[in-house]
PDB file of C-alpha atoms in Angstrom:
ATOM      1  CA  MET A 204      23.499 -78.806 103.790  1.00 71.00           C
ATOM      2  CA  ILE A 205      21.851 -80.278 100.201  1.00 81.00           C
ATOM      3  CA  SER A 206      23.402 -83.714  98.687  1.00 83.00           C
ATOM      4  CA  PHE A 207      23.623 -83.449  95.349  1.00 89.00           C
ATOM      5  CA  GLU A 208      23.100 -86.134  91.601  1.00 90.00           C
ATOM      6  CA  TRP A 209      24.137 -85.429  88.296  1.00 93.00           C
ATOM      7  CA  ASP A 210      22.950 -87.619  85.786  1.00 93.00           C
ATOM      8  CA  VAL A 211      25.957 -86.603  83.799  1.00 95.00           C
ATOM      9  CA  VAL A 212      24.609 -88.811  80.450  1.00 94.00           C
ATOM     10  CA  ARG A 213      21.711 -87.780  80.108  1.00 94.00           C
ATOM     11  CA  ASP A 214      22.392 -83.978  82.138  1.00 94.00           C
ATOM     12  CA  ILE A 215      20.206 -83.916  84.611  1.00 92.00           C
ATOM     13  CA  VAL A 216      20.832 -82.403  88.683  1.00 92.00           C
ATOM     14  CA  ARG A 217      19.109 -83.679  91.076  1.00 89.00           C
ATOM     15  CA  ARG A 218      19.320 -82.203  94.726  1.00 83.00           C
ATOM     16  CA  PHE A 219      18.238 -83.078  98.007  1.00 75.00           C
ATOM     17  CA  ASP A 220      18.187 -80.995 101.046  1.00 63.00           C
ATOM     18  CA  PRO A 221      17.728 -84.531 103.791  1.00 51.00           C
ATOM     19  CA  PHE A 222      16.806 -82.025 106.745  1.00 46.00           C
ATOM     20  CA  ASP A 223      13.753 -80.606 104.830  1.00 45.00           C
ATOM     21  CA  SER A 224      10.654 -81.690 105.621  1.00 41.00           C
ATOM     22  CA  ASP A 225       8.078 -79.789 103.219  1.00 43.00           C
ATOM     23  CA  MET A 226       9.464 -80.975 100.569  1.00 37.00           C
ATOM     24  CA  SER A 227       9.643 -84.567  98.627  1.00 38.00           C
ATOM     25  CA  ALA A 228      12.668 -87.491  98.827  1.00 40.00           C
ATOM     26  CA  SER A 229      11.182 -88.862  95.528  1.00 39.00           C
ATOM     27  CA  THR A 230      11.111 -85.820  93.233  1.00 44.00           C
ATOM     28  CA  GLY A 231      14.002 -83.315  94.573  1.00 51.00           C
ATOM     29  CA  MET A 232      15.022 -80.171  92.855  1.00 69.00           C
ATOM     30  CA  PHE A 233      15.888 -80.899  89.111  1.00 78.00           C
ATOM     31  CA  SER A 234      18.183 -78.045  86.654  1.00 86.00           C
ATOM     32  CA  ARG A 235      20.531 -78.942  84.024  1.00 91.00           C
ATOM     33  CA  PHE A 236      24.347 -78.363  84.852  1.00 93.00           C
ATOM     34  CA  ALA A 237      24.366 -74.923  82.613  1.00 93.00           C
ATOM     35  CA  ALA A 238      21.903 -73.967  85.303  1.00 91.00           C
ATOM     36  CA  VAL A 239      24.012 -74.913  88.315  1.00 91.00           C
ATOM     37  CA  ARG A 240      27.155 -73.034  86.499  1.00 93.00           C
ATOM     38  CA  ASP A 241      25.512 -69.733  85.331  1.00 92.00           C
ATOM     39  CA  ALA A 242      23.833 -70.141  89.607  1.00 91.00           C
ATOM     40  CA  VAL A 243      27.873 -69.853  90.707  1.00 93.00           C
ATOM     41  CA  HIS A 244      29.786 -66.245  91.387  1.00 93.00           C
ATOM     42  CA  PRO A 245      30.733 -64.896  87.706  1.00 93.00           C
ATOM     43  CA  GLU A 246      34.200 -64.231  90.149  1.00 94.00           C
ATOM     44  CA  ASP A 247      34.110 -68.623  90.504  1.00 95.00           C
ATOM     45  CA  ARG A 248      32.649 -69.390  87.588  1.00 95.00           C
ATOM     46  CA  ALA A 249      35.977 -70.475  85.805  1.00 95.00           C
ATOM     47  CA  ARG A 250      37.732 -72.287  88.356  1.00 95.00           C
ATOM     48  CA  PHE A 251      34.396 -74.011  89.630  1.00 96.00           C
ATOM     49  CA  CYS A 252      34.228 -75.695  85.968  1.00 95.00           C
ATOM     50  CA  ALA A 253      37.425 -76.153  86.518  1.00 95.00           C
ATOM     51  CA  ASP A 254      37.387 -78.546  89.001  1.00 95.00           C
ATOM     52  CA  ILE A 255      34.222 -79.878  87.625  1.00 95.00           C
ATOM     53  CA  GLU A 256      36.765 -80.637  84.943  1.00 95.00           C
ATOM     54  CA  ALA A 257      39.291 -82.560  86.133  1.00 95.00           C
ATOM     55  CA  ALA A 258      36.997 -85.529  88.096  1.00 94.00           C
ATOM     56  CA  LEU A 259      35.178 -86.112  85.550  1.00 95.00           C
ATOM     57  CA  LEU A 260      38.877 -86.540  83.898  1.00 94.00           C
ATOM     58  CA  GLY A 261      40.108 -88.142  86.389  1.00 92.00           C
ATOM     59  CA  GLU A 262      42.856 -86.085  87.282  1.00 92.00           C
ATOM     60  CA  THR A 263      41.301 -85.623  90.664  1.00 89.00           C
ATOM     61  CA  GLU A 264      40.904 -87.861  93.016  1.00 83.00           C
ATOM     62  CA  ARG A 265      36.446 -86.412  93.792  1.00 87.00           C
ATOM     63  CA  PHE A 266      34.984 -83.057  93.825  1.00 92.00           C
ATOM     64  CA  GLU A 267      36.030 -81.060  95.436  1.00 91.00           C
ATOM     65  CA  THR A 268      35.840 -76.424  95.762  1.00 93.00           C
ATOM     66  CA  GLU A 269      34.214 -73.576  97.033  1.00 93.00           C
ATOM     67  CA  ILE A 270      32.173 -70.551  95.400  1.00 93.00           C
ATOM     68  CA  ARG A 271      30.244 -68.357  95.761  1.00 92.00           C
ATOM     69  CA  ILE A 272      26.255 -68.319  94.945  1.00 91.00           C
ATOM     70  CA  LEU A 273      25.332 -65.831  93.085  1.00 87.00           C
ATOM     71  CA  GLY A 274      21.010 -66.035  94.515  1.00 82.00           C
ATOM     72  CA  PRO A 275      19.085 -64.076  91.757  1.00 79.00           C
ATOM     73  CA  ASP A 276      17.792 -61.200  94.804  1.00 77.00           C
ATOM     74  CA  GLY A 277      21.768 -60.671  94.549  1.00 80.00           C
ATOM     75  CA  ILE A 278      21.997 -62.471  98.219  1.00 86.00           C
ATOM     76  CA  VAL A 279      25.802 -63.608  97.981  1.00 89.00           C
ATOM     77  CA  THR A 280      26.084 -68.133 100.299  1.00 90.00           C
ATOM     78  CA  TRP A 281      29.138 -69.462  99.789  1.00 91.00           C
ATOM     79  CA  PHE A 282      29.220 -72.971  99.721  1.00 92.00           C
ATOM     80  CA  ARG A 283      32.032 -76.371 100.325  1.00 90.00           C
ATOM     81  CA  GLU A 284      31.248 -79.148  97.890  1.00 92.00           C
ATOM     82  CA  ARG A 285      32.301 -82.443  97.319  1.00 88.00           C
ATOM     83  CA  GLY A 286      31.911 -85.560  95.551  1.00 90.00           C
ATOM     84  CA  VAL A 287      32.542 -88.967  93.379  1.00 91.00           C
ATOM     85  CA  VAL A 288      32.576 -89.858  89.912  1.00 92.00           C
ATOM     86  CA  GLU A 289      30.965 -92.854  89.396  1.00 91.00           C
ATOM     87  CA  ARG A 290      32.459 -94.277  85.698  1.00 90.00           C
ATOM     88  CA  ASP A 291      31.325 -96.370  83.614  1.00 89.00           C
ATOM     89  CA  GLN A 292      33.352-100.289  82.386  1.00 88.00           C
ATOM     90  CA  ARG A 293      35.555 -97.921  79.669  1.00 90.00           C
ATOM     91  CA  GLY A 294      36.390 -95.620  82.935  1.00 91.00           C
ATOM     92  CA  ARG A 295      33.220 -92.802  81.381  1.00 93.00           C
ATOM     93  CA  PRO A 296      31.956 -91.190  83.780  1.00 94.00           C
ATOM     94  CA  LEU A 297      28.275 -92.276  84.191  1.00 92.00           C
ATOM     95  CA  ARG A 298      27.430 -89.621  87.484  1.00 92.00           C
ATOM     96  CA  MET A 299      28.536 -87.894  90.276  1.00 93.00           C
ATOM     97  CA  ILE A 300      27.495 -87.286  93.307  1.00 91.00           C
ATOM     98  CA  GLY A 301      28.059 -85.260  96.511  1.00 88.00           C
ATOM     99  CA  VAL A 302      26.788 -82.327  99.727  1.00 86.00           C
ATOM    100  CA  ALA A 303      27.371 -79.282  99.148  1.00 87.00           C
ATOM    101  CA  HIS A 304      27.756 -76.979 102.696  1.00 85.00           C
ATOM    102  CA  ASP A 305      26.902 -73.289 103.393  1.00 85.00           C
ATOM    103  CA  VAL A 306      29.690 -72.285 104.956  1.00 84.00           C
ATOM    104  CA  THR A 307      29.097 -68.282 104.286  1.00 85.00           C
ATOM    105  CA  ALA A 308      29.236 -68.002 108.969  1.00 77.00           C
ATOM    106  CA  GLN A 309      32.206 -69.664 108.589  1.00 71.00           C
ATOM    107  CA  ARG A 310      33.299 -67.744 106.011  1.00 72.00           C
ATOM    108  CA  GLY A 311      32.606 -64.453 108.048  1.00 59.00           C
ATOM    109  CA  LYS A 312      33.763 -65.906 111.136  1.00 47.00           C
ATOM    110  CA  PRO A 313      36.588 -67.484 110.806  1.00 42.00           C
ATOM    111  CA  SER A 314      36.329 -68.484 115.088  1.00 41.00           C
ATOM    112  CA  LEU A 315      33.325 -70.537 114.267  1.00 40.00           C
ATOM    113  CA  GLU A 316      34.172 -73.175 112.413  1.00 43.00           C
ATOM    114  CA  ALA A 317      37.122 -74.120 115.246  1.00 45.00           C
ATOM    115  CA  ALA A 318      35.078 -73.211 117.866  1.00 40.00           C
ATOM    116  CA  SER A 319      32.657 -76.192 115.602  1.00 41.00           C
ATOM    117  CA  ALA A 320      35.040 -78.739 116.114  1.00 45.00           C
ATOM    118  CA  ARG A 321      35.778 -78.778 119.642  1.00 44.00           C
ATOM    119  CA  MET A 322      31.881 -78.616 119.604  1.00 38.00           C
ATOM    120  CA  ALA A 323      32.022 -81.707 117.375  1.00 42.00           C
ATOM    121  CA  ALA A 324      34.670 -84.052 118.712  1.00 45.00           C
ATOM    122  CA  ASN A 325      32.754 -83.397 122.413  1.00 42.00           C
ATOM    123  CA  VAL A 326      29.472 -84.739 120.378  1.00 37.00           C
ATOM    124  CA  THR A 327      28.830 -88.977 120.412  1.00 39.00           C
ATOM    125  CA  PRO A 328      27.824 -89.262 116.994  1.00 50.00           C
ATOM    126  CA  SER A 329      24.662 -90.614 116.311  1.00 65.00           C
ATOM    127  CA  LEU A 330      24.830 -93.416 114.121  1.00 83.00           C
ATOM    128  CA  ARG A 331      28.093 -95.687 113.676  1.00 90.00           C
ATOM    129  CA  ALA A 332      27.565 -96.739 109.618  1.00 93.00           C
ATOM    130  CA  LEU A 333      29.988 -99.114 107.399  1.00 93.00           C
ATOM    131  CA  VAL A 334      30.063-100.092 104.133  1.00 94.00           C
ATOM    132  CA  ILE A 335      31.304-103.386 103.130  1.00 92.00           C
ATOM    133  CA  ASP A 336      32.118-103.313  99.041  1.00 92.00           C
ATOM    134  CA  GLU A 337      35.056-103.654  96.309  1.00 89.00           C
ATOM    135  CA  ASN A 338      33.489-101.015  94.325  1.00 87.00           C
ATOM    136  CA  ARG A 339      35.811 -97.994  95.937  1.00 85.00           C
ATOM    137  CA  ASP A 340      33.988 -95.105  93.514  1.00 81.00           C
ATOM    138  CA  ALA A 341      30.451 -96.681  95.044  1.00 85.00           C
ATOM    139  CA  ALA A 342      30.745 -97.385  98.565  1.00 88.00           C
ATOM    140  CA  ASP A 343      32.767 -93.522  98.354  1.00 86.00           C
ATOM    141  CA  ALA A 344      29.721 -92.447  97.040  1.00 85.00           C
ATOM    142  CA  LEU A 345      26.847 -94.125  99.345  1.00 89.00           C
ATOM    143  CA  ALA A 346      29.746 -93.355 102.579  1.00 87.00           C
ATOM    144  CA  LEU A 347      28.531 -89.492 101.278  1.00 84.00           C
ATOM    145  CA  LEU A 348      25.145 -90.152 101.729  1.00 84.00           C
ATOM    146  CA  LEU A 349      25.393 -91.441 104.751  1.00 86.00           C
ATOM    147  CA  GLY A 350      27.204 -87.975 105.933  1.00 80.00           C
ATOM    148  CA  THR A 351      24.867 -86.148 105.113  1.00 73.00           C
ATOM    149  CA  VAL A 352      22.064 -88.098 107.237  1.00 74.00           C
ATOM    150  CA  GLY A 353      24.736 -87.273 110.436  1.00 75.00           C
ATOM    151  CA  ALA A 354      26.324 -90.709 110.188  1.00 85.00           C
ATOM    152  CA  ARG A 355      29.844 -91.405 111.146  1.00 87.00           C
ATOM    153  CA  VAL A 356      30.853 -94.227 108.652  1.00 91.00           C
ATOM    154  CA  ARG A 357      33.003 -96.860 107.824  1.00 92.00           C
ATOM    155  CA  LEU A 358      34.314 -98.121 105.177  1.00 92.00           C
ATOM    156  CA  ALA A 359      36.253-100.991 103.685  1.00 92.00           C
ATOM    157  CA  TYR A 360      36.466-102.394  99.949  1.00 90.00           C
ATOM    158  CA  SER A 361      37.320-106.258 100.843  1.00 88.00           C
ATOM    159  CA  GLY A 362      35.241-108.966 102.317  1.00 85.00           C
ATOM    160  CA  ALA A 363      38.549-109.483 105.200  1.00 85.00           C
ATOM    161  CA  GLY A 364      38.143-106.215 105.956  1.00 89.00           C
ATOM    162  CA  GLY A 365      34.726-105.288 105.895  1.00 87.00           C
ATOM    163  CA  LEU A 366      35.632-108.215 109.511  1.00 85.00           C
ATOM    164  CA  ALA A 367      37.652-106.764 110.461  1.00 87.00           C
ATOM    165  CA  ALA A 368      36.152-103.354 110.897  1.00 88.00           C
ATOM    166  CA  LEU A 369      32.846-104.870 111.863  1.00 85.00           C
ATOM    167  CA  ASN A 370      34.095-106.422 115.609  1.00 82.00           C
ATOM    168  CA  GLU A 371      36.454-103.283 115.855  1.00 86.00           C
ATOM    169  CA  PHE A 372      34.122-100.583 114.588  1.00 86.00           C
ATOM    170  CA  LYS A 373      31.421-102.301 115.968  1.00 86.00           C
ATOM    171  CA  PRO A 374      28.571-100.548 113.663  1.00 90.00           C
ATOM    172  CA  PRO A 375      25.025-100.866 113.735  1.00 90.00           C
ATOM    173  CA  LEU A 376      24.491-100.613 111.329  1.00 92.00           C
ATOM    174  CA  VAL A 377      26.242-102.444 108.215  1.00 93.00           C
ATOM    175  CA  PHE A 378      25.595-101.546 104.048  1.00 94.00           C
ATOM    176  CA  LEU A 379      27.831-104.829 102.503  1.00 91.00           C
ATOM    177  CA  ASP A 380      28.175-105.829  98.483  1.00 90.00           C
ATOM    178  CA  ILE A 381      26.402-109.668  98.285  1.00 85.00           C
ATOM    179  CA  ALA A 382      27.980-109.968  94.273  1.00 81.00           C
ATOM    180  CA  MET A 383      31.124-109.634  95.464  1.00 81.00           C
ATOM    181  CA  PRO A 384      34.336-112.359  94.282  1.00 73.00           C
ATOM    182  CA  TYR A 385      35.872-114.499  96.535  1.00 68.00           C
ATOM    183  CA  LEU A 386      32.957-113.508  99.172  1.00 71.00           C
ATOM    184  CA  ASP A 387      31.257-115.861 101.205  1.00 73.00           C
ATOM    185  CA  VAL A 388      28.726-113.788 102.471  1.00 73.00           C
ATOM    186  CA  VAL A 389      26.932-116.429 104.883  1.00 72.00           C
ATOM    187  CA  ASP A 390      30.329-117.161 106.319  1.00 76.00           C
ATOM    188  CA  LEU A 391      30.608-113.163 106.371  1.00 74.00           C
ATOM    189  CA  ILE A 392      28.008-113.504 108.559  1.00 73.00           C
ATOM    190  CA  ARG A 393      28.206-115.895 111.350  1.00 72.00           C
ATOM    191  CA  ARG A 394      31.473-114.584 111.793  1.00 71.00           C
ATOM    192  CA  ILE A 395      30.381-111.057 113.396  1.00 72.00           C
ATOM    193  CA  HIS A 396      30.538-110.999 117.388  1.00 64.00           C
ATOM    194  CA  VAL A 397      27.745-109.035 117.876  1.00 66.00           C
ATOM    195  CA  PRO A 398      27.977-108.041 122.282  1.00 64.00           C
ATOM    196  CA  GLU A 399      25.253-109.510 123.870  1.00 62.00           C
ATOM    197  CA  GLY A 400      21.770-107.178 124.191  1.00 62.00           C
ATOM    198  CA  ASP A 401      22.962-104.923 120.933  1.00 72.00           C
ATOM    199  CA  ARG A 402      22.706-105.372 117.366  1.00 79.00           C
ATOM    200  CA  ILE A 403      23.200-104.914 114.386  1.00 84.00           C
ATOM    201  CA  SER A 404      20.933-104.588 110.735  1.00 89.00           C
ATOM    202  CA  LEU A 405      22.190-105.412 107.695  1.00 90.00           C
ATOM    203  CA  VAL A 406      21.714-104.092 104.206  1.00 92.00           C
ATOM    204  CA  ALA A 407      22.635-105.775 100.875  1.00 90.00           C
ATOM    205  CA  LEU A 408      23.687-104.378  98.142  1.00 91.00           C
ATOM    206  CA  SER A 409      23.335-105.753  94.943  1.00 87.00           C
ATOM    207  CA  ALA A 410      23.396-104.035  90.936  1.00 82.00           C
ATOM    208  CA  SER A 411      20.414-106.033  90.409  1.00 75.00           C
ATOM    209  CA  ARG A 412      17.574-107.506  92.153  1.00 71.00           C
ATOM    210  CA  ALA A 413      17.112-110.370  90.670  1.00 71.00           C
ATOM    211  CA  GLU A 414      15.074-113.575  92.281  1.00 68.00           C
ATOM    212  CA  ARG A 415      18.129-115.018  92.994  1.00 67.00           C
ATOM    213  CA  ARG A 416      19.708-112.325  94.489  1.00 69.00           C
ATOM    214  CA  VAL A 417      15.908-111.464  96.506  1.00 73.00           C
ATOM    215  CA  GLN A 418      16.295-114.873  97.973  1.00 75.00           C
ATOM    216  CA  LEU A 419      20.319-114.829  98.386  1.00 71.00           C
ATOM    217  CA  ILE A 420      19.026-112.102 100.697  1.00 75.00           C
ATOM    218  CA  LYS A 421      15.684-113.264 102.488  1.00 75.00           C
ATOM    219  CA  ASP A 422      17.511-116.703 103.590  1.00 76.00           C
ATOM    220  CA  VAL A 423      20.348-114.750 105.748  1.00 76.00           C
ATOM    221  CA  GLY A 424      18.303-112.068 107.498  1.00 78.00           C
ATOM    222  CA  PHE A 425      19.268-109.088 106.195  1.00 87.00           C
ATOM    223  CA  ASP A 426      16.904-106.437 107.245  1.00 88.00           C
ATOM    224  CA  GLY A 427      16.607-104.510 103.732  1.00 88.00           C
ATOM    225  CA  LEU A 428      17.534-103.908 100.154  1.00 89.00           C
ATOM    226  CA  LEU A 429      20.091-101.313  98.170  1.00 91.00           C
ATOM    227  CA  THR A 430      20.254-101.000  93.935  1.00 87.00           C
ATOM    228  CA  LYS A 431      23.064 -99.847  92.940  1.00 85.00           C
ATOM    229  CA  PRO A 432      24.141 -97.460  92.185  1.00 81.00           C
ATOM    230  CA  VAL A 433      21.891 -95.900  95.641  1.00 84.00           C
ATOM    231  CA  ARG A 434      20.211 -93.372  94.630  1.00 80.00           C
ATOM    232  CA  PHE A 435      19.453 -90.743  97.818  1.00 79.00           C
ATOM    233  CA  GLU A 436      15.537 -91.054  97.778  1.00 76.00           C
ATOM    234  CA  ALA A 437      16.321 -94.945  98.673  1.00 83.00           C
ATOM    235  CA  LEU A 438      18.376 -94.516 101.124  1.00 86.00           C
ATOM    236  CA  LEU A 439      15.986 -91.581 103.173  1.00 81.00           C
ATOM    237  CA  ASP A 440      13.443 -94.579 102.783  1.00 84.00           C
ATOM    238  CA  LEU A 441      15.006 -97.729 103.716  1.00 87.00           C
ATOM    239  CA  MET A 442      16.766 -95.453 106.748  1.00 85.00           C
ATOM    240  CA  GLU A 443      13.093 -94.061 108.320  1.00 82.00           C
ATOM    241  CA  GLU A 444      12.079 -98.362 107.688  1.00 84.00           C
ATOM    242  CA  LEU A 445      15.336 -99.364 110.062  1.00 82.00           C
ATOM    243  CA  SER A 446      14.912 -95.952 112.569  1.00 77.00           C
ATOM    244  CA  CYS A 447      10.746 -97.845 112.522  1.00 65.00           C
ATOM    245  CA  HIS A 448      11.030-101.229 113.692  1.00 58.00           C
ATOM    246  CA  GLU A 449      14.499-100.397 115.806  1.00 59.00           C
ATOM    247  CA  THR A 450      11.609 -98.522 117.666  1.00 47.00           C
ATOM    248  CA  LYS A 451       8.881-100.735 117.416  1.00 49.00           C
ATOM    249  CA  ARG A 452      11.303-103.147 119.038  1.00 50.00           C
ATOM    250  CA  GLY A 453      12.117-100.874 122.013  1.00 50.00           C
TER     251      GLY A 453
END
């Protein structure tokens, strides 16, 4: 499983493997869209391009496809990919981020997918995370990135929805856009019910690192800050930092 990020304007594709300890998360693997397209099996290439174009034009809610990748050694690998497109105020595509899963084994053995699903249903998720952001594209994109590190994610697109999800879902990790209109961040946090003995890590989301924003984050007591659009390497660094803090508390 890999995470990808495509800067549509500059045509730069970056791919990250969150489980590859030998690869620097700050660099990733760079390429151009043409190189990605040419790696797709010739029989799947036209469909792949059509799925990409439909997502960029807004004809589909998100990018989804299942394709074969033809390696330089001739080995064929099946990938199931999905992603979301971030746009500017005029609706023009700026960036696509998403994940790609190697499903070669499932394609060869259909029963394996069902067995994996049954196993997953019996395993308690290691991490629950809540994303509160009125910008649906940004929230969905962050949810995709969190999914690549095994998080079970709940989304809320308003302060009221976020508070309800907080008290119902009881996630140990919350990402909150502090610039949402009609949202009193301090009041929202005060209304969070945290069971005795539990703790919630709060991460602020902001489009800028202006001094007043940073001061608000310090005053309220957030555990971290991510600048939007959230980049995968920044998310990994933050989650590693939060994990270290929890270990020390333990």
